[in-house]
């Protein structure tokens, strides 16, 4: 299916939008590798790259929201912490159990629903605060 950027994801902050696009590109890459067969090593490397990227993106976004005095800033920060905790658990599971079709599918569903829903439901509120 691919992860297509859409204006409905826009936050009114170009830098944040670009970072979100990069996260979409990561998800697209994961989907592609799941379809064509991914190795354990590839998935582990992927998770650490995505984890690093997401962490620095979250920091940046939290600063922007705080500076814009966005009413949703605290909720955003809280969701980021929860997402990172769940991400860490997924990484541990991957290391413990090794990859399987089922685990890769779970991983993709988890990342997609968390990241895309988060962007759609929380991050888009930044738009109203920066105007
Ligand atoms: Fe966020």
CSV table of N, CA, C and O and ligand atoms in Angstrom, one decimal:
chain,number,residue,atom,x,y,z
A,1,UNK,N,0.8,-1.2,0.0
A,1,UNK,CA,0.0,0.0,0.0
A,1,UNK,C,0.9,1.3,0.0
A,1,UNK,O,0.6,2.2,-0.7
A,2,UNK,N,1.9,1.3,0.8
A,2,UNK,CA,2.8,2.4,0.8
A,2,UNK,C,2.3,3.5,1.7
A,2,UNK,O,1.0,3.7,1.8
A,3,UNK,N,3.2,4.3,2.2
A,3,UNK,CA,2.7,5.4,3.1
A,3,UNK,C,2.8,6.7,2.4
A,3,UNK,O,3.9,7.2,2.2
A,4,UNK,N,1.7,7.2,1.9
A,4,UNK,CA,1.7,8.4,1.2
A,4,UNK,C,1.5,9.6,2.1
A,4,UNK,O,0.6,9.6,2.9
A,5,UNK,N,2.3,10.6,1.9
A,5,UNK,CA,2.1,11.9,2.6
A,5,UNK,C,0.8,12.5,2.1
A,5,UNK,O,0.5,12.5,1.0
A,6,UNK,N,0.1,13.1,3.1
A,6,UNK,CA,-1.2,13.8,2.7
A,6,UNK,C,-1.2,15.1,3.5
A,6,UNK,O,-0.7,15.1,4.6
A,7,UNK,N,-1.9,16.1,2.9
A,7,UNK,CA,-2.0,17.4,3.6
A,7,UNK,C,-2.7,17.2,5.0
A,7,UNK,O,-2.5,18.1,5.8
A,8,UNK,N,-3.5,16.2,5.1
A,8,UNK,CA,-4.2,16.0,6.4
A,8,UNK,C,-3.2,15.8,7.6
A,8,UNK,O,-3.6,15.9,8.7
A,9,UNK,N,-2.0,15.4,7.2
A,9,UNK,CA,-1.0,15.2,8.3
A,9,UNK,C,-0.2,16.5,8.6
A,9,UNK,O,0.7,16.5,9.5
A,10,UNK,N,-0.4,17.6,7.9
A,10,UNK,CA,0.4,18.8,8.1
A,10,UNK,C,0.2,19.4,9.5
A,10,UNK,O,-0.9,19.4,10.0
A,11,UNK,N,1.3,19.8,10.0
A,11,UNK,CA,1.3,20.4,11.3
A,11,UNK,C,1.5,22.0,11.3
A,11,UNK,O,1.5,22.6,12.3
A,12,UNK,N,1.7,22.5,10.1
A,12,UNK,CA,2.0,23.9,10.0
A,12,UNK,C,3.5,24.3,10.3
A,12,UNK,O,3.9,25.4,10.2
A,13,UNK,N,4.3,23.3,10.6
A,13,UNK,CA,5.7,23.4,10.9
A,13,UNK,C,6.4,22.6,9.8
A,13,UNK,O,6.4,21.3,9.9
A,14,UNK,N,7.1,23.2,8.9
A,14,UNK,CA,7.7,22.5,7.8
A,14,UNK,C,8.8,21.5,8.3
A,14,UNK,O,8.9,20.4,7.7
A,15,UNK,N,9.6,21.9,9.3
A,15,UNK,CA,10.6,21.0,9.8
A,15,UNK,C,10.0,19.7,10.4
A,15,UNK,O,10.4,18.6,10.1
A,16,UNK,N,8.9,19.9,11.2
A,16,UNK,CA,8.2,18.7,11.8
A,16,UNK,C,7.6,17.9,10.7
A,16,UNK,O,7.7,16.7,10.7
A,17,UNK,N,7.0,18.6,9.7
A,17,UNK,CA,6.4,17.8,8.6
A,17,UNK,C,7.4,17.0,7.8
A,17,UNK,O,7.2,15.8,7.5
A,18,UNK,N,8.6,17.6,7.6
A,18,UNK,CA,9.7,16.8,7.0
A,18,UNK,C,10.1,15.6,7.8
A,18,UNK,O,10.4,14.5,7.2
A,19,UNK,N,10.2,15.8,9.1
A,19,UNK,CA,10.5,14.7,10.0
A,19,UNK,C,9.5,13.6,9.9
A,19,UNK,O,9.8,12.4,9.9
A,20,UNK,N,8.2,14.0,9.9
A,20,UNK,CA,7.1,13.0,9.8
A,20,UNK,C,7.2,12.3,8.5
A,20,UNK,O,7.0,11.1,8.4
A,21,UNK,N,7.6,13.0,7.4
A,21,UNK,CA,7.7,12.4,6.1
A,21,UNK,C,8.8,11.3,6.1
A,21,UNK,O,8.7,10.3,5.5
A,22,UNK,N,9.9,11.7,6.9
A,22,UNK,CA,11.0,10.7,7.0
A,22,UNK,C,10.5,9.4,7.8
A,22,UNK,O,10.9,8.3,7.4
A,23,UNK,N,9.7,9.6,8.8
A,23,UNK,CA,9.1,8.5,9.5
A,23,UNK,C,8.3,7.6,8.6
A,23,UNK,O,8.3,6.4,8.6
A,24,UNK,N,7.5,8.3,7.7
A,24,UNK,CA,6.7,7.6,6.8
A,24,UNK,C,7.6,6.8,5.8
A,24,UNK,O,7.3,5.6,5.5
A,25,UNK,N,8.7,7.4,5.4
A,25,UNK,CA,9.6,6.7,4.5
A,25,UNK,C,10.2,5.4,5.2
A,25,UNK,O,10.4,4.4,4.6
A,26,UNK,N,10.5,5.6,6.5
A,26,UNK,CA,10.9,4.4,7.3
A,26,UNK,C,9.9,3.3,7.3
A,26,UNK,O,10.2,2.1,7.0
A,27,UNK,N,8.6,3.6,7.5
A,27,UNK,CA,7.5,2.6,7.5
A,27,UNK,C,7.4,2.0,6.1
A,27,UNK,O,7.2,0.8,6.0
A,28,UNK,N,7.6,2.8,5.1
A,28,UNK,CA,7.5,2.3,3.7
A,28,UNK,C,8.6,1.2,3.5
A,28,UNK,O,8.4,0.2,2.9
A,29,UNK,N,9.8,1.6,4.0
A,29,UNK,CA,10.9,0.7,3.8
A,29,UNK,C,10.7,-0.6,4.5
A,29,UNK,O,11.0,-1.7,4.0
A,30,UNK,N,10.1,-0.5,5.7
A,30,UNK,CA,9.8,-1.7,6.5
A,30,UNK,C,8.8,-2.6,5.7
A,30,UNK,O,9.0,-3.8,5.6
A,31,UNK,N,7.8,-2.0,5.3
A,31,UNK,CA,6.8,-2.7,4.5
A,31,UNK,C,7.4,-3.4,3.3
A,31,UNK,O,7.1,-4.6,3.0
A,32,UNK,N,8.2,-2.7,2.6
A,32,UNK,CA,8.9,-3.2,1.5
A,32,UNK,C,9.7,-4.5,1.8
A,32,UNK,O,9.7,-5.5,1.1
A,33,UNK,N,10.5,-4.4,2.9
A,33,UNK,CA,11.3,-5.5,3.3
A,33,UNK,C,10.5,-6.7,3.8
A,33,UNK,O,11.0,-7.8,3.7
A,34,UNK,N,9.4,-6.4,4.4
A,34,UNK,CA,8.5,-7.5,4.9
A,34,UNK,C,8.0,-8.3,3.7
A,34,UNK,O,8.0,-9.5,3.7
A,35,UNK,N,7.6,-7.5,2.7
A,35,UNK,CA,7.1,-8.2,1.5
A,35,UNK,C,8.2,-9.0,0.8
A,35,UNK,O,7.9,-10.1,0.3
A,36,UNK,N,9.4,-8.5,0.8
A,36,UNK,CA,10.4,-9.2,0.0
A,36,UNK,C,11.4,-10.1,0.9
A,36,UNK,O,12.4,-10.6,0.4
A,37,UNK,N,11.1,-10.1,2.2
A,37,UNK,CA,11.9,-11.0,3.0
A,37,UNK,C,13.0,-10.2,3.7
A,37,UNK,O,13.9,-9.7,3.1
A,38,UNK,N,12.9,-10.0,5.0
A,38,UNK,CA,13.9,-9.3,5.8
A,38,UNK,C,14.6,-10.2,6.7
A,38,UNK,O,14.1,-11.2,7.2
A,39,UNK,N,15.9,-10.0,6.9
A,39,UNK,CA,16.7,-10.8,7.8
A,39,UNK,C,16.6,-10.2,9.2
A,39,UNK,O,16.2,-9.0,9.4
A,40,UNK,N,16.9,-11.0,10.2
A,40,UNK,CA,16.9,-10.6,11.6
A,40,UNK,C,17.8,-9.4,11.8
A,40,UNK,O,17.5,-8.4,12.4
A,41,UNK,N,19.0,-9.4,11.2
A,41,UNK,CA,20.0,-8.3,11.3
A,41,UNK,C,19.4,-7.0,10.7
A,41,UNK,O,19.5,-6.0,11.3
A,42,UNK,N,18.8,-7.2,9.6
A,42,UNK,CA,18.2,-6.0,8.9
A,42,UNK,C,17.1,-5.4,9.8
A,42,UNK,O,17.1,-4.1,10.0
A,43,UNK,N,16.3,-6.2,10.4
A,43,UNK,CA,15.2,-5.7,11.2
A,43,UNK,C,15.8,-5.0,12.5
A,43,UNK,O,15.3,-3.9,12.9
A,44,UNK,N,16.8,-5.6,13.1
A,44,UNK,CA,17.4,-5.0,14.3
A,44,UNK,C,18.0,-3.7,13.9
A,44,UNK,O,17.9,-2.7,14.7
A,45,UNK,N,18.7,-3.6,12.8
A,45,UNK,CA,19.3,-2.3,12.4
A,45,UNK,C,18.3,-1.3,12.1
A,45,UNK,O,18.4,-0.1,12.5
A,46,UNK,N,17.2,-1.8,11.5
A,46,UNK,CA,16.1,-0.9,11.2
A,46,UNK,C,15.5,-0.3,12.4
A,46,UNK,O,15.3,0.9,12.5
A,47,UNK,N,15.3,-1.1,13.4
A,47,UNK,CA,14.7,-0.7,14.7
A,47,UNK,C,15.6,0.3,15.4
A,47,UNK,O,15.1,1.3,15.9
A,48,UNK,N,16.9,0.1,15.3
A,48,UNK,CA,17.7,1.0,16.1
A,48,UNK,C,17.8,2.4,15.3
A,48,UNK,O,17.8,3.4,15.9
A,49,UNK,N,17.8,2.3,14.0
A,49,UNK,CA,17.8,3.6,13.2
A,49,UNK,C,16.5,4.3,13.4
A,49,UNK,O,16.5,5.5,13.7
A,50,UNK,N,15.4,3.6,13.3
A,50,UNK,CA,14.1,4.3,13.5
A,50,UNK,C,13.9,4.8,15.0
A,50,UNK,O,13.4,5.9,15.2
A,51,UNK,N,14.4,4.0,15.9
A,51,UNK,CA,14.4,4.4,17.3
A,51,UNK,C,15.1,5.7,17.6
A,51,UNK,O,14.6,6.7,18.2
A,52,UNK,N,16.3,5.8,17.0
A,52,UNK,CA,17.1,7.0,17.1
A,52,UNK,C,16.5,8.2,16.5
A,52,UNK,O,16.4,9.3,17.1
A,53,UNK,N,16.0,8.0,15.3
A,53,UNK,CA,15.4,9.1,14.6
A,53,UNK,C,14.1,9.6,15.3
A,53,UNK,O,13.9,10.8,15.5
A,54,UNK,N,13.3,8.6,15.8
A,54,UNK,CA,12.1,9.0,16.4
A,54,UNK,C,12.3,9.7,17.7
A,54,UNK,O,11.7,10.7,18.0
A,55,UNK,N,13.3,9.3,18.5
A,55,UNK,CA,13.7,10.0,19.7
A,55,UNK,C,14.1,11.4,19.5
A,55,UNK,O,13.6,12.3,20.2
A,56,UNK,N,14.9,11.7,18.5
A,56,UNK,CA,15.3,13.1,18.3
A,56,UNK,C,14.2,13.9,17.7
A,56,UNK,O,14.0,15.0,18.1
A,57,UNK,N,13.3,13.2,16.9
A,57,UNK,CA,12.2,13.9,16.4
A,57,UNK,C,11.2,14.3,17.5
A,57,UNK,O,10.7,15.5,17.6
A,58,UNK,N,11.0,13.4,18.4
A,58,UNK,CA,10.1,13.7,19.6
A,58,UNK,C,10.6,14.9,20.4
A,58,UNK,O,9.9,15.8,20.8
A,59,UNK,N,11.9,14.9,20.7
A,59,UNK,CA,12.5,16.0,21.4
A,59,UNK,C,12.3,17.3,20.7
A,59,UNK,O,11.8,18.3,21.3
A,60,UNK,N,12.5,17.4,19.4
A,60,UNK,CA,12.3,18.6,18.6
A,60,UNK,C,10.9,19.0,18.7
A,60,UNK,O,10.6,20.2,19.0
A,61,UNK,N,10.0,18.1,18.5
A,61,UNK,CA,8.6,18.4,18.5
A,61,UNK,C,8.1,18.9,19.9
A,61,UNK,O,7.3,19.9,19.9
A,62,UNK,N,8.6,18.3,20.9
A,62,UNK,CA,8.2,18.7,22.2
A,62,UNK,C,8.6,20.2,22.5
A,62,UNK,O,7.9,21.0,23.1
A,63,UNK,N,9.8,20.5,22.1
A,63,UNK,CA,10.3,21.9,22.2
A,63,UNK,C,9.4,22.9,21.4
A,63,UNK,O,9.0,23.9,22.0
A,64,UNK,N,9.1,22.5,20.2
A,64,UNK,CA,8.2,23.4,19.4
A,64,UNK,C,6.9,23.6,20.1
A,64,UNK,O,6.3,24.7,20.1
A,65,UNK,N,6.3,22.5,20.6
A,65,UNK,CA,5.0,22.6,21.2
A,65,UNK,C,5.0,23.5,22.5
A,65,UNK,O,4.1,24.2,22.8
A,66,UNK,N,6.1,23.3,23.2
A,66,UNK,CA,6.3,24.1,24.4
A,66,UNK,C,6.4,25.6,24.1
A,66,UNK,O,5.8,26.4,24.7
A,67,UNK,N,7.2,25.8,23.1
A,67,UNK,CA,7.5,27.2,22.7
A,67,UNK,C,6.2,27.9,22.2
A,67,UNK,O,5.9,29.1,22.4
A,68,UNK,N,5.4,27.1,21.5
A,68,UNK,CA,4.1,27.6,20.9
A,68,UNK,C,3.0,27.6,22.0
A,68,UNK,O,1.9,28.0,21.7
A,69,UNK,N,3.3,27.2,23.2
A,69,UNK,CA,2.4,27.1,24.3
A,69,UNK,C,1.1,26.3,23.9
A,69,UNK,O,0.0,26.7,24.1
A,70,UNK,N,1.4,25.3,23.2
A,70,UNK,CA,0.3,24.4,22.7
A,70,UNK,C,-0.4,23.7,23.9
A,70,UNK,O,0.3,23.1,24.7
A,71,UNK,N,-1.7,23.8,24.0
A,71,UNK,CA,-2.4,23.2,25.1
A,71,UNK,C,-2.2,21.7,25.2
A,71,UNK,O,-2.3,21.0,26.2
A,72,UNK,N,-1.8,21.1,24.0
A,72,UNK,CA,-1.7,19.6,24.0
A,72,UNK,C,-0.3,19.2,24.2
A,72,UNK,O,0.0,18.0,24.2
A,73,UNK,N,0.6,20.1,24.5
A,73,UNK,CA,2.1,19.8,24.7
A,73,UNK,C,2.3,18.7,25.7
A,73,UNK,O,3.1,17.8,25.5
A,74,UNK,N,1.6,18.8,26.9
A,74,UNK,CA,1.9,17.8,27.9
A,74,UNK,C,1.4,16.4,27.5
A,74,UNK,O,2.0,15.4,27.7
A,75,UNK,N,0.2,16.4,26.8
A,75,UNK,CA,-0.3,15.1,26.3
A,75,UNK,C,0.6,14.5,25.3
A,75,UNK,O,0.8,13.3,25.2
A,76,UNK,N,1.1,15.4,24.4
A,76,UNK,CA,2.0,14.9,23.4
A,76,UNK,C,3.2,14.3,24.0
A,76,UNK,O,3.6,13.2,23.6
A,77,UNK,N,3.8,14.9,25.0
A,77,UNK,CA,5.0,14.4,25.6
A,77,UNK,C,4.7,13.1,26.3
A,77,UNK,O,5.5,12.1,26.2
A,78,UNK,N,3.6,13.0,26.9
A,78,UNK,CA,3.2,11.7,27.6
A,78,UNK,C,3.0,10.6,26.6
A,78,UNK,O,3.5,9.5,26.8
A,79,UNK,N,2.4,10.9,25.4
A,79,UNK,CA,2.2,9.9,24.4
A,79,UNK,C,3.6,9.4,23.8
A,79,UNK,O,3.8,8.3,23.5
A,80,UNK,N,4.5,10.4,23.7
A,80,UNK,CA,5.8,10.1,23.2
A,80,UNK,C,6.5,9.1,24.1
A,80,UNK,O,7.1,8.1,23.7
A,81,UNK,N,6.4,9.3,25.4
A,81,UNK,CA,7.0,8.5,26.4
A,81,UNK,C,6.4,7.1,26.3
A,81,UNK,O,7.2,6.0,26.4
A,82,UNK,N,5.1,7.0,26.2
A,82,UNK,CA,4.5,5.7,26.1
A,82,UNK,C,4.9,5.0,24.8
A,82,UNK,O,5.1,3.7,24.8
A,83,UNK,N,5.0,5.7,23.7
A,83,UNK,CA,5.4,5.1,22.5
A,83,UNK,C,6.8,4.6,22.5
A,83,UNK,O,7.1,3.4,22.1
A,84,UNK,N,7.7,5.3,23.1
A,84,UNK,CA,9.1,4.8,23.3
A,84,UNK,C,9.2,3.6,24.2
A,84,UNK,O,10.0,2.7,23.9
A,85,UNK,N,8.3,3.6,25.2
A,85,UNK,CA,8.4,2.4,26.1
A,85,UNK,C,7.9,1.2,25.3
A,85,UNK,O,8.5,0.1,25.4
A,86,UNK,N,6.8,1.3,24.5
A,86,UNK,CA,6.3,0.2,23.7
A,86,UNK,C,7.3,-0.2,22.6
A,86,UNK,O,7.4,-1.4,22.3
A,87,UNK,N,8.0,0.8,22.1
A,87,UNK,CA,9.0,0.5,21.1
A,87,UNK,C,10.1,-0.3,21.7
A,87,UNK,O,10.6,-1.3,21.0
A,88,UNK,N,10.5,0.1,22.9
A,88,UNK,CA,11.6,-0.7,23.5
A,88,UNK,C,11.2,-2.1,23.8
A,88,UNK,O,12.0,-3.1,23.6
A,89,UNK,N,9.9,-2.3,24.2
A,89,UNK,CA,9.4,-3.7,24.4
A,89,UNK,C,9.4,-4.5,23.1
A,89,UNK,O,9.8,-5.7,23.1
A,90,UNK,N,9.0,-3.8,22.0
A,90,UNK,CA,9.0,-4.5,20.7
A,90,UNK,C,10.4,-4.9,20.3
A,90,UNK,O,10.6,-6.0,19.8
A,91,UNK,N,11.4,-4.1,20.6
A,91,UNK,CA,12.8,-4.4,20.3
A,91,UNK,C,13.3,-5.6,21.1
A,91,UNK,O,14.0,-6.5,20.6
A,92,UNK,N,12.9,-5.6,22.4
A,92,UNK,CA,13.3,-6.7,23.2
A,92,UNK,C,12.7,-8.0,22.8
A,92,UNK,O,13.3,-9.1,22.8
A,93,UNK,N,11.4,-8.0,22.4
A,93,UNK,CA,10.7,-9.1,21.9
A,93,UNK,C,11.4,-9.7,20.6
A,93,UNK,O,11.6,-10.9,20.5
A,94,UNK,N,11.8,-8.8,19.8
A,94,UNK,CA,12.4,-9.1,18.5
A,94,UNK,C,13.8,-9.8,18.8
A,94,UNK,O,14.1,-10.9,18.2
A,95,UNK,N,14.5,-9.3,19.8
A,95,UNK,CA,15.8,-9.9,20.1
A,95,UNK,C,15.6,-11.3,20.8
A,95,UNK,O,16.3,-12.3,20.6
A,96,UNK,N,14.5,-11.4,21.6
A,96,UNK,CA,14.3,-12.6,22.4
A,96,UNK,C,13.7,-13.7,21.5
A,96,UNK,O,14.2,-14.9,21.5
A,97,UNK,N,12.7,-13.4,20.6
A,97,UNK,CA,12.0,-14.4,19.9
A,97,UNK,C,12.6,-14.6,18.4
A,97,UNK,O,12.3,-15.6,17.8
A,98,UNK,N,13.3,-13.6,17.9
A,98,UNK,CA,13.7,-13.7,16.6
A,98,UNK,C,12.6,-13.3,15.6
A,98,UNK,O,11.4,-13.4,16.0
A,99,UNK,N,12.9,-13.0,14.4
A,99,UNK,CA,11.8,-12.6,13.5
A,99,UNK,C,11.0,-13.8,13.0
A,99,UNK,O,11.5,-15.0,12.8
A,100,UNK,N,9.7,-13.6,12.7
A,100,UNK,CA,8.8,-14.5,12.1
A,100,UNK,C,7.9,-13.6,11.3
A,100,UNK,O,7.8,-12.4,11.6
A,101,UNK,N,7.1,-14.2,10.4
A,101,UNK,CA,6.1,-13.4,9.7
A,101,UNK,C,5.2,-12.7,10.6
A,101,UNK,O,4.8,-11.6,10.4
A,102,UNK,N,4.8,-13.5,11.6
A,102,UNK,CA,3.8,-12.9,12.6
A,102,UNK,C,4.3,-11.7,13.3
A,102,UNK,O,3.7,-10.7,13.4
A,103,UNK,N,5.6,-11.9,13.8
A,103,UNK,CA,6.2,-10.8,14.6
A,103,UNK,C,6.4,-9.5,13.7
A,103,UNK,O,6.2,-8.4,14.1
A,104,UNK,N,6.8,-9.8,12.4
A,104,UNK,CA,7.0,-8.6,11.5
A,104,UNK,C,5.7,-7.9,11.3
A,104,UNK,O,5.7,-6.7,11.2
A,105,UNK,N,4.7,-8.7,11.1
A,105,UNK,CA,3.3,-8.1,10.9
A,105,UNK,C,2.9,-7.3,12.1
A,105,UNK,O,2.4,-6.1,11.9
A,106,UNK,N,3.1,-7.8,13.3
A,106,UNK,CA,2.8,-7.1,14.5
A,106,UNK,C,3.5,-5.8,14.6
A,106,UNK,O,3.0,-4.8,15.0
A,107,UNK,N,4.8,-5.9,14.3
A,107,UNK,CA,5.7,-4.8,14.4
A,107,UNK,C,5.2,-3.7,13.4
A,107,UNK,O,5.1,-2.5,13.8
A,108,UNK,N,4.9,-4.1,12.2
A,108,UNK,CA,4.4,-3.1,11.3
A,108,UNK,C,3.1,-2.4,11.7
A,108,UNK,O,2.9,-1.2,11.7
A,109,UNK,N,2.2,-3.3,12.2
A,109,UNK,CA,0.9,-2.8,12.7
A,109,UNK,C,1.0,-1.8,13.8
A,109,UNK,O,0.4,-0.8,13.9
A,110,UNK,N,1.9,-2.2,14.8
A,110,UNK,CA,2.2,-1.4,15.9
A,110,UNK,C,2.7,-0.1,15.6
A,110,UNK,O,2.2,1.0,16.0
A,111,UNK,N,3.8,-0.1,14.7
A,111,UNK,CA,4.4,1.2,14.4
A,111,UNK,C,3.5,2.1,13.6
A,111,UNK,O,3.4,3.3,13.8
A,112,UNK,N,2.7,1.5,12.6
A,112,UNK,CA,1.8,2.2,11.8
A,112,UNK,C,0.7,2.9,12.7
A,112,UNK,O,0.5,4.1,12.6
A,113,UNK,N,0.1,2.1,13.5
A,113,UNK,CA,-1.0,2.6,14.2
A,113,UNK,C,-0.6,3.7,15.2
A,113,UNK,O,-1.1,4.7,15.4
A,114,UNK,N,0.6,3.4,15.9
A,114,UNK,CA,1.1,4.4,16.8
A,114,UNK,C,1.5,5.7,16.2
A,114,UNK,O,1.0,6.7,16.5
A,115,UNK,N,2.4,5.6,15.2
A,115,UNK,CA,2.9,6.8,14.6
A,115,UNK,C,1.9,7.5,13.8
A,115,UNK,O,1.8,8.7,14.0
A,116,UNK,N,1.2,6.8,12.9
A,116,UNK,CA,0.2,7.6,12.1
A,116,UNK,C,-0.9,8.2,12.9
A,116,UNK,O,-1.3,9.3,12.7
A,117,UNK,N,-1.5,7.4,13.8
A,117,UNK,CA,-2.6,7.9,14.6
A,117,UNK,C,-2.1,9.0,15.5
A,117,UNK,O,-2.8,10.0,15.7
A,118,UNK,N,-0.9,8.9,16.0
A,118,UNK,CA,-0.3,10.0,16.8
A,118,UNK,C,-0.2,11.3,16.1
A,118,UNK,O,-0.6,12.3,16.5
A,119,UNK,N,0.3,11.2,14.9
A,119,UNK,CA,0.5,12.4,14.0
A,119,UNK,C,-0.9,13.0,13.7
A,119,UNK,O,-1.1,14.2,13.8
A,120,UNK,N,-1.8,12.1,13.4
A,120,UNK,CA,-3.1,12.6,13.0
A,120,UNK,C,-3.9,13.2,14.1
A,120,UNK,O,-4.7,14.1,14.0
A,121,UNK,N,-3.8,12.6,15.3
A,121,UNK,CA,-4.6,13.0,16.4
A,121,UNK,C,-4.0,14.0,17.3
A,121,UNK,O,-4.7,14.8,17.9
A,122,UNK,N,-2.7,14.0,17.5
A,122,UNK,CA,-2.0,14.9,18.4
A,122,UNK,C,-1.2,16.0,17.7
A,122,UNK,O,-1.4,17.2,17.9
A,123,UNK,N,-0.3,15.6,16.8
A,123,UNK,CA,0.7,16.5,16.2
A,123,UNK,C,0.0,17.6,15.4
A,123,UNK,O,0.5,18.7,15.3
A,124,UNK,N,-1.1,17.2,14.8
A,124,UNK,CA,-1.8,18.2,13.9
A,124,UNK,C,-2.3,19.4,14.7
A,124,UNK,O,-2.6,20.5,14.1
A,125,UNK,N,-2.4,19.3,16.0
A,125,UNK,CA,-2.9,20.4,16.8
A,125,UNK,C,-1.9,21.5,16.9
A,125,UNK,O,-2.3,22.7,17.2
A,126,UNK,N,-0.7,21.2,16.5
A,126,UNK,CA,0.3,22.3,16.5
A,126,UNK,C,-0.1,23.4,15.5
A,126,UNK,O,0.3,24.6,15.7
A,127,UNK,N,-0.8,23.0,14.5
A,127,UNK,CA,-1.2,24.0,13.5
A,127,UNK,C,-1.9,25.2,14.1
A,127,UNK,O,-1.7,26.3,13.8
A,128,UNK,N,-2.9,24.9,15.0
A,128,UNK,CA,-3.7,25.9,15.6
A,128,UNK,C,-2.9,26.8,16.6
A,128,UNK,O,-3.2,28.0,16.7
A,129,UNK,N,-1.8,26.2,17.1
A,129,UNK,CA,-1.0,27.0,18.1
A,129,UNK,C,0.0,27.9,17.4
A,129,UNK,O,0.5,28.8,18.1
A,130,UNK,N,0.4,27.6,16.2
A,130,UNK,CA,1.5,28.4,15.6
A,130,UNK,C,0.9,29.5,14.7
A,130,UNK,O,1.6,30.3,14.2
A,131,UNK,N,-0.4,29.6,14.6
A,131,UNK,CA,-1.0,30.6,13.8
A,131,UNK,C,-1.2,31.9,14.6
A,131,UNK,O,-1.3,31.9,15.8
B,1,LIG,FE1,4.1,14.0,18.7
